CSV table of C-alpha atoms and ligand atoms in Angstrom, one decimal:
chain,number,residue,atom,x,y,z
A,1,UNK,CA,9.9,43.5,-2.7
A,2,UNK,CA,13.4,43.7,-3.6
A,3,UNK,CA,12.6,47.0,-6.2
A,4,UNK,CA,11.0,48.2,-3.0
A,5,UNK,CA,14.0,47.1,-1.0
A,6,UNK,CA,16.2,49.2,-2.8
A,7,UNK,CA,14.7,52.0,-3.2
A,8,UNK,CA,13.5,52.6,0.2
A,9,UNK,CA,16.5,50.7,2.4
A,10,UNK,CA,19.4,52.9,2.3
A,11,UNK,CA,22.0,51.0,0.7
A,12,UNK,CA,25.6,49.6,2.4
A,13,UNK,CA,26.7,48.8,-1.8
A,14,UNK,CA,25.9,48.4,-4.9
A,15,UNK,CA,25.8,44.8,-4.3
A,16,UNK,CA,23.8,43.6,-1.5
A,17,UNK,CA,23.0,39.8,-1.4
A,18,UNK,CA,19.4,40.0,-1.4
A,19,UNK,CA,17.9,37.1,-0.4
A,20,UNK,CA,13.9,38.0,0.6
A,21,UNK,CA,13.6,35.9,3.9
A,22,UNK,CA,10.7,34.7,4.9
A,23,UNK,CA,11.9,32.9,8.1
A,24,UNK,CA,14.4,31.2,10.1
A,25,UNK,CA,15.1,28.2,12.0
A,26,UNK,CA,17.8,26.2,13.8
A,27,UNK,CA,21.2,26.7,11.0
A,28,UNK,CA,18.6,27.7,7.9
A,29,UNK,CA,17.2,30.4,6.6
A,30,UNK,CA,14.7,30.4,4.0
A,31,UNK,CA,13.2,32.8,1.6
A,32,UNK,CA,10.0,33.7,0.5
A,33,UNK,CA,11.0,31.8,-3.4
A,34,UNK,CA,10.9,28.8,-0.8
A,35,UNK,CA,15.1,28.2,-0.9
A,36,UNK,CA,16.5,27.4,1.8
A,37,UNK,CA,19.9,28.0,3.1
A,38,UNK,CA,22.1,26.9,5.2
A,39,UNK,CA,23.4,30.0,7.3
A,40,UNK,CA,27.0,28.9,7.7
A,41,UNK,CA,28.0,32.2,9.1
A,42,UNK,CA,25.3,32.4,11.7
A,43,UNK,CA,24.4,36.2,10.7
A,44,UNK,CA,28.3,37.1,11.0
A,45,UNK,CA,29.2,35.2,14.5
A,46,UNK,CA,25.9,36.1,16.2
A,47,UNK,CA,23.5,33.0,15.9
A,48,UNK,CA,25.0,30.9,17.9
A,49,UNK,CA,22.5,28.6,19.1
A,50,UNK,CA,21.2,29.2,15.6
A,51,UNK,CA,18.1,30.8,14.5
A,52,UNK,CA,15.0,30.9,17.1
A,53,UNK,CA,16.7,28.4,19.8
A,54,UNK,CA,13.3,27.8,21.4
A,55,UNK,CA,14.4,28.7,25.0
A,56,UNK,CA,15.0,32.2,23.9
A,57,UNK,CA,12.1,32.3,22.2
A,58,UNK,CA,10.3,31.4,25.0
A,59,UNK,CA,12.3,34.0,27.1
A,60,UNK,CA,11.4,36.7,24.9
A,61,UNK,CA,8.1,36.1,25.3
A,62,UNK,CA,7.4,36.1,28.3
A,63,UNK,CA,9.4,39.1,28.9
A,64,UNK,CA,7.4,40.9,26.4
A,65,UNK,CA,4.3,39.9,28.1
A,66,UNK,CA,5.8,41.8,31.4
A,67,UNK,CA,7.3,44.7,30.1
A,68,UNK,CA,8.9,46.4,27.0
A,69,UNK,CA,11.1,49.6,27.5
A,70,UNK,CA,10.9,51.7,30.5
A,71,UNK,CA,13.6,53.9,31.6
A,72,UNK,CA,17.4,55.2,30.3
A,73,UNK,CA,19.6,52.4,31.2
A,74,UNK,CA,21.0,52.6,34.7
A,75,UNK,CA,17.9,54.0,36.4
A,76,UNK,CA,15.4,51.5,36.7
A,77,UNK,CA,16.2,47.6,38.5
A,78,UNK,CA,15.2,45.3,35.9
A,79,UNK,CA,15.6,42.1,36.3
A,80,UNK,CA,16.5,40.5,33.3
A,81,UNK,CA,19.6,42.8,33.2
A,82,UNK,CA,20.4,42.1,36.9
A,83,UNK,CA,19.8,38.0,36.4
A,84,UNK,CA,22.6,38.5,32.9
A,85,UNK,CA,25.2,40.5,34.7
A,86,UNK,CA,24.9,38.1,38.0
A,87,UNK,CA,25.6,35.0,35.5
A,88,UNK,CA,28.1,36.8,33.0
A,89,UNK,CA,30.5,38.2,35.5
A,90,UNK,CA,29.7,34.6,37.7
A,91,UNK,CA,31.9,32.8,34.9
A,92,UNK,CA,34.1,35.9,34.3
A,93,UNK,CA,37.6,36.5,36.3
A,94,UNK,CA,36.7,38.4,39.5
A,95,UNK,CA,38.1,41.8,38.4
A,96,UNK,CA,35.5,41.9,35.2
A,97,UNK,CA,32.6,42.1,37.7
A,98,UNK,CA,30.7,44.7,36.3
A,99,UNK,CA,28.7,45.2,32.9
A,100,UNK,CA,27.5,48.2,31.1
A,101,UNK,CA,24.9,47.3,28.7
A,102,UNK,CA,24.4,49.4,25.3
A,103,UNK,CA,22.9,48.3,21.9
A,104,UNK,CA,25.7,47.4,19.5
A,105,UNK,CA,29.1,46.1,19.5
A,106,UNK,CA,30.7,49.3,18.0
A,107,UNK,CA,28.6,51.1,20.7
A,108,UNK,CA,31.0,48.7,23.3
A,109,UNK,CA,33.7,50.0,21.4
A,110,UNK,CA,33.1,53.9,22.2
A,111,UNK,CA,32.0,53.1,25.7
A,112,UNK,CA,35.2,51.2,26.1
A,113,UNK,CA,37.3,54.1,24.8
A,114,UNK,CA,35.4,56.4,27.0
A,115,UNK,CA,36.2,54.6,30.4
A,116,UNK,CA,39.8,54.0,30.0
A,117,UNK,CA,40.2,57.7,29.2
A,118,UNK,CA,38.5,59.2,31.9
A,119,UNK,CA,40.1,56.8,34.1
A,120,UNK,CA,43.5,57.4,33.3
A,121,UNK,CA,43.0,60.6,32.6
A,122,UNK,CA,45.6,59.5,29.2
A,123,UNK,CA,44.2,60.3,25.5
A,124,UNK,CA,46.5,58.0,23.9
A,125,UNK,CA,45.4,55.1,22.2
A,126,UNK,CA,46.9,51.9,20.6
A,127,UNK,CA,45.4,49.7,18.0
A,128,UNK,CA,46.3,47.5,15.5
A,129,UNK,CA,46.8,47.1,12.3
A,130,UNK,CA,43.7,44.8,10.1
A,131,UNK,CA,41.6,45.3,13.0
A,132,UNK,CA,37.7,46.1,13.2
A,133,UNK,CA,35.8,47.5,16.0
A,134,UNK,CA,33.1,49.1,14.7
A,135,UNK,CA,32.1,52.1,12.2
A,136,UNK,CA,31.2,55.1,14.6
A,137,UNK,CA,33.5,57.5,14.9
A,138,UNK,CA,35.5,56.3,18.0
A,139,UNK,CA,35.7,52.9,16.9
A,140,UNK,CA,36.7,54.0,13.6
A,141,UNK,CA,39.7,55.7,15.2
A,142,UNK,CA,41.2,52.9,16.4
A,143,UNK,CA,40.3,50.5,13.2
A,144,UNK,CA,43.0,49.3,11.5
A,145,UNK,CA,42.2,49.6,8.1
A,146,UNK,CA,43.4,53.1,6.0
A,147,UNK,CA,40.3,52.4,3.2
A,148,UNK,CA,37.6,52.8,5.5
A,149,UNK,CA,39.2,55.6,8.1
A,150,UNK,CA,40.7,57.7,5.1
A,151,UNK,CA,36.8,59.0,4.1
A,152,UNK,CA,36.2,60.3,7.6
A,153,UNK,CA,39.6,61.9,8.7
A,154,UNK,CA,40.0,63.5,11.1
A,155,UNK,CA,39.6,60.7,13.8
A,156,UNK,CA,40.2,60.8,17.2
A,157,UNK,CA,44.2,62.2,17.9
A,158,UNK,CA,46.6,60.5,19.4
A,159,UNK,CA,45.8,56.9,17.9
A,160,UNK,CA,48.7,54.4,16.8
A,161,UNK,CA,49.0,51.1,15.4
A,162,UNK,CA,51.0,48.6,16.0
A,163,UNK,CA,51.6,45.3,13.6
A,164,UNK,CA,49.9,42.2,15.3
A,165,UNK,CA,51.5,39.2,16.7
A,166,UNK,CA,54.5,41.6,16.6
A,167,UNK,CA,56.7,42.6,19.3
A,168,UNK,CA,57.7,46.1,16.8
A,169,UNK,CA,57.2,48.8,18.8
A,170,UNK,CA,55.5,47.8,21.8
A,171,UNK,CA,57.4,50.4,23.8
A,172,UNK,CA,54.8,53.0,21.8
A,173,UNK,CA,52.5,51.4,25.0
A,174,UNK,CA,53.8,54.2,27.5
A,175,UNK,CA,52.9,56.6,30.5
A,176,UNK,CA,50.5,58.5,28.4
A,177,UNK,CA,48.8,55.3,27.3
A,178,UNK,CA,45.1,55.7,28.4
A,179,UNK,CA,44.6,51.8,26.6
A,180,UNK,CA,45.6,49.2,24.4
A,181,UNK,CA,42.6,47.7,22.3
A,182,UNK,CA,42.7,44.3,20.5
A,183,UNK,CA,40.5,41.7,19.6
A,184,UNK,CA,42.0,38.7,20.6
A,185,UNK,CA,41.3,36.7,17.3
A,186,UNK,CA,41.0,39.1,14.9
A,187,UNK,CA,38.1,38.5,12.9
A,188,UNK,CA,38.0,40.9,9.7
A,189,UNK,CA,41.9,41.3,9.3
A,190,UNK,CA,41.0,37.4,8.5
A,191,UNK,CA,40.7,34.8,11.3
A,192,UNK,CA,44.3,35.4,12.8
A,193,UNK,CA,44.5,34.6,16.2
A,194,UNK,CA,47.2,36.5,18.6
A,195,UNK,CA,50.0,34.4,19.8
A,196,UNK,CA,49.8,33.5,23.5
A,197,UNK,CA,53.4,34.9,24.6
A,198,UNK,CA,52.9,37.9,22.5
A,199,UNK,CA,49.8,39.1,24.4
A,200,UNK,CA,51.3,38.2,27.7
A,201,UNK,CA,54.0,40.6,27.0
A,202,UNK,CA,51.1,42.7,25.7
A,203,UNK,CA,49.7,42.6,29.0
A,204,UNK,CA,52.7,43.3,30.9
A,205,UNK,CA,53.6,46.2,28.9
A,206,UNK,CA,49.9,47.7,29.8
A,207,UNK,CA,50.9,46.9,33.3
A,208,UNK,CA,54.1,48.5,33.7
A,209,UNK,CA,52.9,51.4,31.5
A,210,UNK,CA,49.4,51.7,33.6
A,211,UNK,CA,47.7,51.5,30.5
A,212,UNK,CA,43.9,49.9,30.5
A,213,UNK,CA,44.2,46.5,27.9
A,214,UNK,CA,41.1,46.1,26.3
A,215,UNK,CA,39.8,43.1,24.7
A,216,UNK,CA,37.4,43.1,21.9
A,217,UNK,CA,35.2,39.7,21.7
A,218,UNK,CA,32.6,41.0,20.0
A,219,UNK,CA,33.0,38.2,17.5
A,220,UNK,CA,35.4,36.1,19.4
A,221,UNK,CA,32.7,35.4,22.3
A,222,UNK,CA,30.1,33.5,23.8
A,223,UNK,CA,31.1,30.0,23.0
A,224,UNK,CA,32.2,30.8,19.0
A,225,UNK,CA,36.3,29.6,19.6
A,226,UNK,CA,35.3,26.9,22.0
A,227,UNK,CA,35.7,28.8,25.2
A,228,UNK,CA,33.2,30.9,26.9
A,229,UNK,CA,35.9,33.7,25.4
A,230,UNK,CA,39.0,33.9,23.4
A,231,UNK,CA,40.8,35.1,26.0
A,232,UNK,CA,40.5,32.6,28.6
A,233,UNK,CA,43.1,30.2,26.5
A,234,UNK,CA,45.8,32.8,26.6
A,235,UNK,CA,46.2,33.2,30.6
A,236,UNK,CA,45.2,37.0,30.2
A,237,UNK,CA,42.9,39.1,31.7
A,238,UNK,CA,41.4,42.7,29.8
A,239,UNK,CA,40.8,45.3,32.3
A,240,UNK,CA,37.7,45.7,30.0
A,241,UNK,CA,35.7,43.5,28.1
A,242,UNK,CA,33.6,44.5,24.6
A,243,UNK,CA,30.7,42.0,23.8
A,244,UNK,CA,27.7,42.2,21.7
A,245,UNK,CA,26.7,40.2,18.7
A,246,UNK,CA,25.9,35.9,19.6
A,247,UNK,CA,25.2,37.8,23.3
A,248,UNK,CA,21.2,37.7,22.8
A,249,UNK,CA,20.6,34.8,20.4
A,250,UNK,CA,19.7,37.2,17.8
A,251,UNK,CA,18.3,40.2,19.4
A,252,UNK,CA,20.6,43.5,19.4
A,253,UNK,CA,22.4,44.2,22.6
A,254,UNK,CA,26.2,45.3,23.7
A,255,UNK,CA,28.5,45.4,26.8
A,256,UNK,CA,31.6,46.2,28.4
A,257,UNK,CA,32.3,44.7,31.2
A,258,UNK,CA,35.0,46.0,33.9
A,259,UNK,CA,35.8,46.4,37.4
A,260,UNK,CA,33.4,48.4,39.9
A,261,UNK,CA,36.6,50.3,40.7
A,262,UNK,CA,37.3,51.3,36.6
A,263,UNK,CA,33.0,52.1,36.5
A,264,UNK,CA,33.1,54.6,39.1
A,265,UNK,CA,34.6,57.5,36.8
A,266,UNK,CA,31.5,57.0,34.9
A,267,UNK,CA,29.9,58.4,38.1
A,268,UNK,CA,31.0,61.3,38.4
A,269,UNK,CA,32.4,64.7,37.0
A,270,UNK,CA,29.9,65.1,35.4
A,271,UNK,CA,27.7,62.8,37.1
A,272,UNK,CA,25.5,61.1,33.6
A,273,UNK,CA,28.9,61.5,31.8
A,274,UNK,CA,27.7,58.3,29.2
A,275,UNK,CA,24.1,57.7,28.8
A,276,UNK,CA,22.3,54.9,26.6
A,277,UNK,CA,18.7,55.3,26.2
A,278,UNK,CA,18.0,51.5,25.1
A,279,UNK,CA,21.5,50.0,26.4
A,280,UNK,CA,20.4,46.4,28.3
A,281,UNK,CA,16.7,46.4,26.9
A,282,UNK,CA,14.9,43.9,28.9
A,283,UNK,CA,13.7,41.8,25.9
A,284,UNK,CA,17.1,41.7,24.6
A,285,UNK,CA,18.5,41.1,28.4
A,286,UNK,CA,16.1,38.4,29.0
A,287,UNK,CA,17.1,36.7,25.5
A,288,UNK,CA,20.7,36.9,26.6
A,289,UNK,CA,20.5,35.4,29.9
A,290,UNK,CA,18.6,32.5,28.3
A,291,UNK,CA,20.9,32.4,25.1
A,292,UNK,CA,24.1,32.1,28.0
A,293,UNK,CA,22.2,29.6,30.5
A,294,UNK,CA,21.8,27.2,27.9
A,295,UNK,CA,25.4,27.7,26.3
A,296,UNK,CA,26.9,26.9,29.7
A,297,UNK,CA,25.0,24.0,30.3
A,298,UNK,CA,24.7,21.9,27.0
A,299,UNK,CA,28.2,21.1,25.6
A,300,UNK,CA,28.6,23.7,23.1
A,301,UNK,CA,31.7,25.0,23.7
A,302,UNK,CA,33.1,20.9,23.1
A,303,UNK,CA,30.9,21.0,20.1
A,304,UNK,CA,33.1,24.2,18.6
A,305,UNK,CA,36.3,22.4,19.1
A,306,UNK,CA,34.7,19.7,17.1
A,307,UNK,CA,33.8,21.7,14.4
A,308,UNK,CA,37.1,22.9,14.2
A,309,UNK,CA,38.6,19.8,14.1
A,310,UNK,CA,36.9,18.1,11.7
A,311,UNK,CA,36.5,21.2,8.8
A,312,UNK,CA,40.2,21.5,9.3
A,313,UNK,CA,40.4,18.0,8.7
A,314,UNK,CA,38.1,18.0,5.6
A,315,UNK,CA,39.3,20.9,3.9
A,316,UNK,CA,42.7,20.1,2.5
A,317,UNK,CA,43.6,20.2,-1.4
A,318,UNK,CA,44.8,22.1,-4.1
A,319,UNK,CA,43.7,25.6,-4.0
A,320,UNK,CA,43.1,25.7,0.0
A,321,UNK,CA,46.4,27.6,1.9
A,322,UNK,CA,45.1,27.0,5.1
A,323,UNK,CA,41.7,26.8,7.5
A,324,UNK,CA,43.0,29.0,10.6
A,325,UNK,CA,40.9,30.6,13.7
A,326,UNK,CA,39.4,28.6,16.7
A,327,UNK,CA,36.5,26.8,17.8
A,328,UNK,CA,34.0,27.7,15.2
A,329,UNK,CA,35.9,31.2,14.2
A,330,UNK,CA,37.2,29.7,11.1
A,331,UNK,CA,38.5,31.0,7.8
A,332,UNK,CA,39.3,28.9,4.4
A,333,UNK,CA,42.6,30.7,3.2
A,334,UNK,CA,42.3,30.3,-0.6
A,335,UNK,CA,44.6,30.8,-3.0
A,336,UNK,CA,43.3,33.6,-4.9
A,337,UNK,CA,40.1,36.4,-4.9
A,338,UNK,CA,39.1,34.5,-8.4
A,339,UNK,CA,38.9,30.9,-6.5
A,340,UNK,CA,37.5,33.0,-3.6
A,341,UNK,CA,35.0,34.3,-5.7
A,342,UNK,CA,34.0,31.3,-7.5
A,343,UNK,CA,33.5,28.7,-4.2
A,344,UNK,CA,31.3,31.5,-2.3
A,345,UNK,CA,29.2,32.0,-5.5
A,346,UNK,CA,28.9,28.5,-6.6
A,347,UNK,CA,28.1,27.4,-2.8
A,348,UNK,CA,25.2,30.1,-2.8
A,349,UNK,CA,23.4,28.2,-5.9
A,350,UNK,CA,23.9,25.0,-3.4
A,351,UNK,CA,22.3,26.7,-0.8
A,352,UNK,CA,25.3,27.5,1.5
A,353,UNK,CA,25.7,31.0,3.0
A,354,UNK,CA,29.3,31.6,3.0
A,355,UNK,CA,30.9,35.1,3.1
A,356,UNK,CA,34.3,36.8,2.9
A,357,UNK,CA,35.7,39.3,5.8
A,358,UNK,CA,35.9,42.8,5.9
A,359,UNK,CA,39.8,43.3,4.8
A,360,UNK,CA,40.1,39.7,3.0
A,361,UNK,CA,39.4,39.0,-0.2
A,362,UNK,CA,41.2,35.4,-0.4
A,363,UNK,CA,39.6,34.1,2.5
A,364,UNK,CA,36.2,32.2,3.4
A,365,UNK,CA,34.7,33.2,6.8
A,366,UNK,CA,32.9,30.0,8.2
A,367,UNK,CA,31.2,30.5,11.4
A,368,UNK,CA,28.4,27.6,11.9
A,369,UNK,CA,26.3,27.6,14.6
A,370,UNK,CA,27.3,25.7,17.6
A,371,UNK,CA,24.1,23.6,17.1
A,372,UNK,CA,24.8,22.5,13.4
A,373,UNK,CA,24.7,18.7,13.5
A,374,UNK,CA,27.5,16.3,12.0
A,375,UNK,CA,25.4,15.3,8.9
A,376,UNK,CA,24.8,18.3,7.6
A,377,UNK,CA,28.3,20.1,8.2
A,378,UNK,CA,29.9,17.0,6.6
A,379,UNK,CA,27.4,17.5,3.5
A,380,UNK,CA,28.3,21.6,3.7
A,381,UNK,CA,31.8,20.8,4.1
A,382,UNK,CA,32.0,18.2,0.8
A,383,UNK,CA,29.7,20.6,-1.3
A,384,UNK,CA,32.9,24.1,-0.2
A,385,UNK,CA,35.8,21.4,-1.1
A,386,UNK,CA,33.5,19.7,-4.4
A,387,UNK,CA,33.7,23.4,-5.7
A,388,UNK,CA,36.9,24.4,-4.7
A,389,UNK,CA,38.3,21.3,-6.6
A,390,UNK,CA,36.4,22.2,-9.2
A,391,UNK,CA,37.9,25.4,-9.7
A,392,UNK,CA,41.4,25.2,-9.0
B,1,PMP,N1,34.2,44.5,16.8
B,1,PMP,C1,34.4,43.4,16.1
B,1,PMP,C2,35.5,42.5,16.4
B,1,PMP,C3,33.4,43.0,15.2
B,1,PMP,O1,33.5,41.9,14.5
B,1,PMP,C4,32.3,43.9,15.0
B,1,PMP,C5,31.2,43.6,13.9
B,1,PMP,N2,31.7,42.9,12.9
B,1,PMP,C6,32.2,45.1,15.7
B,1,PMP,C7,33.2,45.4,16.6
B,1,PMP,C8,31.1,46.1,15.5
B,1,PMP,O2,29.9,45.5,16.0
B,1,PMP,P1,28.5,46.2,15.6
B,1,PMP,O3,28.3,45.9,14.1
B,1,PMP,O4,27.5,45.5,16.4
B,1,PMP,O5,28.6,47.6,15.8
């Protein structure tokens, strides 16, 4: 299978991971050899509730037993859509009160772009520098990382970056600032969370400017940092939210969510101006708005603070710089991409799933599901800190 895998799957490297899964449940995966793994990055940030949380599974079900696809998003009432949008924008603050659904989280990204433009009638953009919204073209744009734009210049004009957590600059954020896009925690730049007065006078610069600020929690959200969202801790409000990712326990699915009064550009001039065929599919809906009932209910968002608390607890020592992030967002700051290296290789023999993130190469991304119990993150946690000891 894995011949077969690479000569038929078109490939992202020369050096995919590989594993041949055979299934998943709860925090493991296992593979068809029989291994099983514990998936300590939850799929990047999107298992959540961990793999096949049996209310979702049920909701899938029975939603495929009604009905699969049936129209362009945004034509059709379907009620799994309208039951996920009532509940999201229900715990959201009153001005995000509307959701456009899409596929993807880099599919959020261009929507996002899309709306504040045409509703400022502005082209300019501001992004930051290490961030990551996605790999399309308009995401791309406002990604802060040279490697991975230089291949595909030109991007989208008008685009500049400002240094996060910095105040450098911020007057770039002027009259001709359509929006200001950052994600709250950054998640590939390397777990680095924004400081609360710096994006409060974020926020007030996009106010006084009459720029749109847009949040990206496409990794940041549903529960991972220990609130419903990142944002919520820093007293700030986007004018549009990107999700996607832990949205729909596992099944593909995207949003941005905004005000009725920023959605009605997309009305009009030309009227169909941004069109998803699959955007909100009603499997993936109906997985989403059992995926957020039960994160709402149970005590997850308690349990991420937990988790936080006691890996940053547990993984002190020679070699380790830091842990930083929130909630379950973590990352292990190591001292070197040698040590780095080593611990995620050695913990894959142990039958850890560990990763790195996009623009770090000295730090461990560990993103548990919110359903991992004590046990066996204190036996994950020993077996990272056993091999970073031993390697240091
Ligand atoms: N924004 C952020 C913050 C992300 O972490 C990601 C995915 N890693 C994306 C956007 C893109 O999401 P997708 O892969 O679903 O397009």
């Amino acid at each position: 299978m894995l011949k077969k895998f690479l000569k038929y799957i078109a490939q992202t490297s020369d050096a995919p991971i590989g594993l041949e899964i055979s299934h998943a449940e709860g925090p493991f995966i296992f593979t068809t050899d029989n291994k099983r793994y514990v998936d300590f990055i939850s799929g990047i940030a999107v298992s959540s509730l961990g793999h096949r949380y049996p209310k979702v599974i049920h909701a899938i079900h029975e939603q495929v037993d009604k009905h699969l696809h049936v129209m362009v998003y945004g034509e059709f009432v379907q009620k799994p859509q309208v039951d996920f949008a009532d509940l999201l924008t229900s715990n959201l603050s009153e001005q995000l009160n509307q959701v456009y659904f899409v596929n993807s989280g880099t599919e959020a990204t261009e929507g996002a772009l899309k709306l504040a433009k045409k509703y400022t009638g502005r082209t300019k953009l501001i992004g930051f520098k290490n961030s990551y919204h996605g790999d399309t073209h308009g995401s791309l744009s406002v990604t802060g990382r040279d490697v991975y734009r230089d291949p595909y210049l030109p991007l989208l004009p008008d685009v500049h970056f400002l240094s996060f957590n910095s105040e450098d600059n911020l007057d770039l954020i002027d009259d001709k600032t359509a929006a200001v896009i950052m994600e709250p925690i950054q998640g590939e730049g390397g777990i680095i969370p924004a400081d609360k007065q710096w994006l409060q006078e974020v926020r007030r610069r996009c106010d006084e400017a009459g720029a749109l600020l847009i949040f990206d929690e496409i990794q940041s959200g549903f529960g991972r940092t220990g609130s419903l969202f990142a944002f919520e801790e820093y007293e700030v409000t986007p004018d549009i939210l990107c999700l996607a990712k832990a949205m729909a326990g596992g099944m593909p699915m995207g949003a941005f969510v905004s005000s009725a009064e920023i959605f009605q550009t997309f009305k009009y001039d030309p009227p169909l101006n941004h069109v998803t065929t699959f955007g909100g599919h009603p499997v993936s809906a109906a997985a989403a708005y059992a995926n957020l009932k039960e994160l709402l209910s149970g005590n997850y968002l308690q349990r991420a603070k937990q988790i936080e608390q006691i890996t940053k607890e547990k993984l002190r020592g020679p070699g380790i710089v830091e842990v930083r992030g929130k909630g379950a967002m973590l990352g292990l700051q190591l001292k070197n991409w040698d040590l780095t290296k080593k611990v995620v290789e050695d913990c894959f023999e142990m039958g850890i799933l560990l990763g790195w993130t996009l623009h770090s190469n000295t730090l461990i991304r560990l993103a548990p599901p919110l359903i991992i119990e004590d046990d066996l993150l204190h036996e994950v946690l020993d077996k990272i800190l056993e091999s970073v000891e031993k390697h240091s």
